[in-house]
Amino acid sequence: MTQASSYRIAWLPGDGIGRDVTEQALAVLRAVAEASGFALHVDEQLIGGAALDETGVPFPDATCEACLDADAVLLGAVGGPKWDANTGAQRPESGLLQLRKALGAFANLRPVSVPDALADASPLRSEIVAGTDLLIVRELTGGIYFGEPRGRTGDEAYNTMRYSEAEVDRIAEVAFAWARKRRGHVTSVDKANVLVVSQLWRDVVTRVHAERHADLSLEHLYVDNAAMQVVRRPRDFDVIVTGNLFGDILSDLAATLPGSLGLLPSASVGGPVGLFEPVHGSAPDIAGQGKANPIAAILSGAMMLDELGRPEAARAVRHGVEAALAEGYRTADLWREGLTYASTDEMGARIRDHAVQFINQVPA
Ligand code: IPM
Ligand code: MN
């Protein structure tokens, strides 16, 4: 595969700590690009509350066009108390949902692993979480987030959890493809004991397995049970495939395994342009104070490099994160006595230096 010599990144810092963490991610990406001999062209655009304030909508046309025109999109976070009274399409979060839809990014990949250096950072016992390495494959452009009808009339409100066979088939295919590259095991999570939409989900996943991936292993769990098993025996999970809402909830839960939501990256793929964003939110209470953990955003950058066909650069970034953690650097979310406190920028710089050193050490 021939590699491009430059890539266009649409940068959407959004709200709260979104800018703090994606600035660090960009600094790391730029440094590894330079050390590896390729260039990044970054185009900053508005989304979320920042876009509402400036343009009156959370997902301006200019942002949409710039994203569709880019090779990849790096997003920070959206939302905050300032816009809490907003409803419907005037909410900052609506901007993010519109972006995901516009990009056709139906497959949201959320890897969760516990680096050795963090085995004792979890609220769960280290012997339970050590060695965890799972991937949540969350359906991102369907389900109850987008289903119609929805509305609020009089003293009632309703949403619709809706999936077509084709939507379930394509996300199941993504999950099995990842399992094939990993440890060959898929857990499909639903609520088929209650919801008819989950019965269709389960039927389709079962069929995709039987017809195309019978050599891999598949189990089904109800979402309530899955929530318990993920914290009881996280190491048993390889790939978890689930719908939009269940995936949203399970991924925050899974963040307890490495000990902080500030560690979890994500990639949303399946359309013409990939979207890369930390799993955490905008944390407005700590924005601009140097307290945010940039690792989730930086690792989202590593997923971007993989997707752009730059796996060596991605490896260097992941090495940078591991090395900075191994030498004891911790941001506010993970710091305790005996470790070295690092601000958002200091953590980013440490990771960047390690990543660049790694590239310069490896003979070309
Ligand atoms: C996430 C977030 C978003 C979601 C919000 C901000 C719309 O919680 O990416 O997990 O629910 O998908
Ligand atoms: Mn979420």
JSON list of N, CA and C in Angstrom, two decimals, residues 47-48 58-59 78 87-100 146:
[
{"chain": "A", "resi": 47, "resn": "ILE", "atom": "N", "xyz": [-17.95, 23.03, 16.60]},
{"chain": "A", "resi": 47, "resn": "ILE", "atom": "CA", "xyz": [-19.02, 22.06, 16.87]},
{"chain": "A", "resi": 47, "resn": "ILE", "atom": "C", "xyz": [-19.54, 22.26, 18.29]},
{"chain": "A", "resi": 48, "resn": "GLY", "atom": "N", "xyz": [-20.74, 21.77, 18.55]},
{"chain": "A", "resi": 48, "resn": "GLY", "atom": "CA", "xyz": [-21.28, 21.76, 19.92]},
{"chain": "A", "resi": 48, "resn": "GLY", "atom": "C", "xyz": [-21.66, 23.14, 20.42]},
{"chain": "A", "resi": 58, "resn": "PRO", "atom": "N", "xyz": [-25.42, 23.78, 16.38]},
{"chain": "A", "resi": 58, "resn": "PRO", "atom": "CA", "xyz": [-24.30, 23.01, 16.92]},
{"chain": "A", "resi": 58, "resn": "PRO", "atom": "C", "xyz": [-23.47, 22.27, 15.86]},
{"chain": "A", "resi": 59, "resn": "PHE", "atom": "N", "xyz": [-23.97, 22.25, 14.62]},
{"chain": "A", "resi": 59, "resn": "PHE", "atom": "CA", "xyz": [-23.21, 21.56, 13.57]},
{"chain": "A", "resi": 59, "resn": "PHE", "atom": "C", "xyz": [-23.35, 22.37, 12.27]},
{"chain": "A", "resi": 78, "resn": "VAL", "atom": "N", "xyz": [-18.24, 17.66, 23.50]},
{"chain": "A", "resi": 78, "resn": "VAL", "atom": "CA", "xyz": [-19.28, 18.70, 23.39]},
{"chain": "A", "resi": 78, "resn": "VAL", "atom": "C", "xyz": [-20.16, 18.73, 24.63]},
{"chain": "A", "resi": 87, "resn": "THR", "atom": "N", "xyz": [-32.91, 22.42, 24.05]},
{"chain": "A", "resi": 87, "resn": "THR", "atom": "CA", "xyz": [-33.57, 21.14, 23.76]},
{"chain": "A", "resi": 87, "resn": "THR", "atom": "C", "xyz": [-33.37, 20.77, 22.30]},
{"chain": "A", "resi": 88, "resn": "GLY", "atom": "N", "xyz": [-33.60, 19.50, 22.00]},
{"chain": "A", "resi": 88, "resn": "GLY", "atom": "CA", "xyz": [-33.61, 19.00, 20.63]},
{"chain": "A", "resi": 88, "resn": "GLY", "atom": "C", "xyz": [-32.37, 19.37, 19.85]},
{"chain": "A", "resi": 89, "resn": "ALA", "atom": "N", "xyz": [-32.58, 19.88, 18.63]},
{"chain": "A", "resi": 89, "resn": "ALA", "atom": "CA", "xyz": [-31.47, 20.19, 17.72]},
{"chain": "A", "resi": 89, "resn": "ALA", "atom": "C", "xyz": [-30.65, 21.39, 18.18]},
{"chain": "A", "resi": 90, "resn": "GLN", "atom": "N", "xyz": [-31.09, 22.04, 19.28]},
{"chain": "A", "resi": 90, "resn": "GLN", "atom": "CA", "xyz": [-30.32, 23.15, 19.83]},
{"chain": "A", "resi": 90, "resn": "GLN", "atom": "C", "xyz": [-29.37, 22.72, 20.94]},
{"chain": "A", "resi": 91, "resn": "ARG", "atom": "N", "xyz": [-29.34, 21.41, 21.21]},
{"chain": "A", "resi": 91, "resn": "ARG", "atom": "CA", "xyz": [-28.38, 20.92, 22.21]},
{"chain": "A", "resi": 91, "resn": "ARG", "atom": "C", "xyz": [-27.01, 20.72, 21.55]},
{"chain": "A", "resi": 92, "resn": "PRO", "atom": "N", "xyz": [-25.93, 20.98, 22.29]},
{"chain": "A", "resi": 92, "resn": "PRO", "atom": "CA", "xyz": [-24.59, 20.74, 21.75]},
{"chain": "A", "resi": 92, "resn": "PRO", "atom": "C", "xyz": [-24.41, 19.29, 21.28]},
{"chain": "A", "resi": 93, "resn": "GLU", "atom": "N", "xyz": [-24.98, 18.34, 22.05]},
{"chain": "A", "resi": 93, "resn": "GLU", "atom": "CA", "xyz": [-24.83, 16.92, 21.73]},
{"chain": "A", "resi": 93, "resn": "GLU", "atom": "C", "xyz": [-25.44, 16.58, 20.37]},
{"chain": "A", "resi": 94, "resn": "SER", "atom": "N", "xyz": [-26.47, 17.35, 19.98]},
{"chain": "A", "resi": 94, "resn": "SER", "atom": "CA", "xyz": [-27.08, 17.12, 18.68]},
{"chain": "A", "resi": 94, "resn": "SER", "atom": "C", "xyz": [-26.05, 17.33, 17.56]},
{"chain": "A", "resi": 95, "resn": "GLY", "atom": "N", "xyz": [-25.13, 18.27, 17.78]},
{"chain": "A", "resi": 95, "resn": "GLY", "atom": "CA", "xyz": [-24.08, 18.51, 16.79]},
{"chain": "A", "resi": 95, "resn": "GLY", "atom": "C", "xyz": [-23.22, 17.27, 16.57]},
{"chain": "A", "resi": 96, "resn": "LEU", "atom": "N", "xyz": [-22.90, 16.59, 17.66]},
{"chain": "A", "resi": 96, "resn": "LEU", "atom": "CA", "xyz": [-22.08, 15.38, 17.56]},
{"chain": "A", "resi": 96, "resn": "LEU", "atom": "C", "xyz": [-22.84, 14.26, 16.86]},
{"chain": "A", "resi": 97, "resn": "LEU", "atom": "N", "xyz": [-24.13, 14.13, 17.18]},
{"chain": "A", "resi": 97, "resn": "LEU", "atom": "CA", "xyz": [-24.93, 13.09, 16.53]},
{"chain": "A", "resi": 97, "resn": "LEU", "atom": "C", "xyz": [-25.06, 13.37, 15.04]},
{"chain": "A", "resi": 98, "resn": "GLN", "atom": "N", "xyz": [-25.25, 14.65, 14.69]},
{"chain": "A", "resi": 98, "resn": "GLN", "atom": "CA", "xyz": [-25.35, 15.01, 13.27]},
{"chain": "A", "resi": 98, "resn": "GLN", "atom": "C", "xyz": [-24.04, 14.71, 12.54]},
{"chain": "A", "resi": 99, "resn": "LEU", "atom": "N", "xyz": [-22.92, 14.99, 13.21]},
{"chain": "A", "resi": 99, "resn": "LEU", "atom": "CA", "xyz": [-21.61, 14.72, 12.62]},
{"chain": "A", "resi": 99, "resn": "LEU", "atom": "C", "xyz": [-21.43, 13.23, 12.35]},
{"chain": "A", "resi": 100, "resn": "ARG", "atom": "N", "xyz": [-21.73, 12.39, 13.36]},
{"chain": "A", "resi": 100, "resn": "ARG", "atom": "CA", "xyz": [-21.58, 10.94, 13.19]},
{"chain": "A", "resi": 100, "resn": "ARG", "atom": "C", "xyz": [-22.42, 10.46, 12.01]},
{"chain": "A", "resi": 146, "resn": "PHE", "atom": "N", "xyz": [-31.46, 7.62, 17.27]},
{"chain": "A", "resi": 146, "resn": "PHE", "atom": "CA", "xyz": [-31.92, 8.22, 16.01]},
{"chain": "A", "resi": 146, "resn": "PHE", "atom": "C", "xyz": [-33.34, 7.79, 15.63]}
]
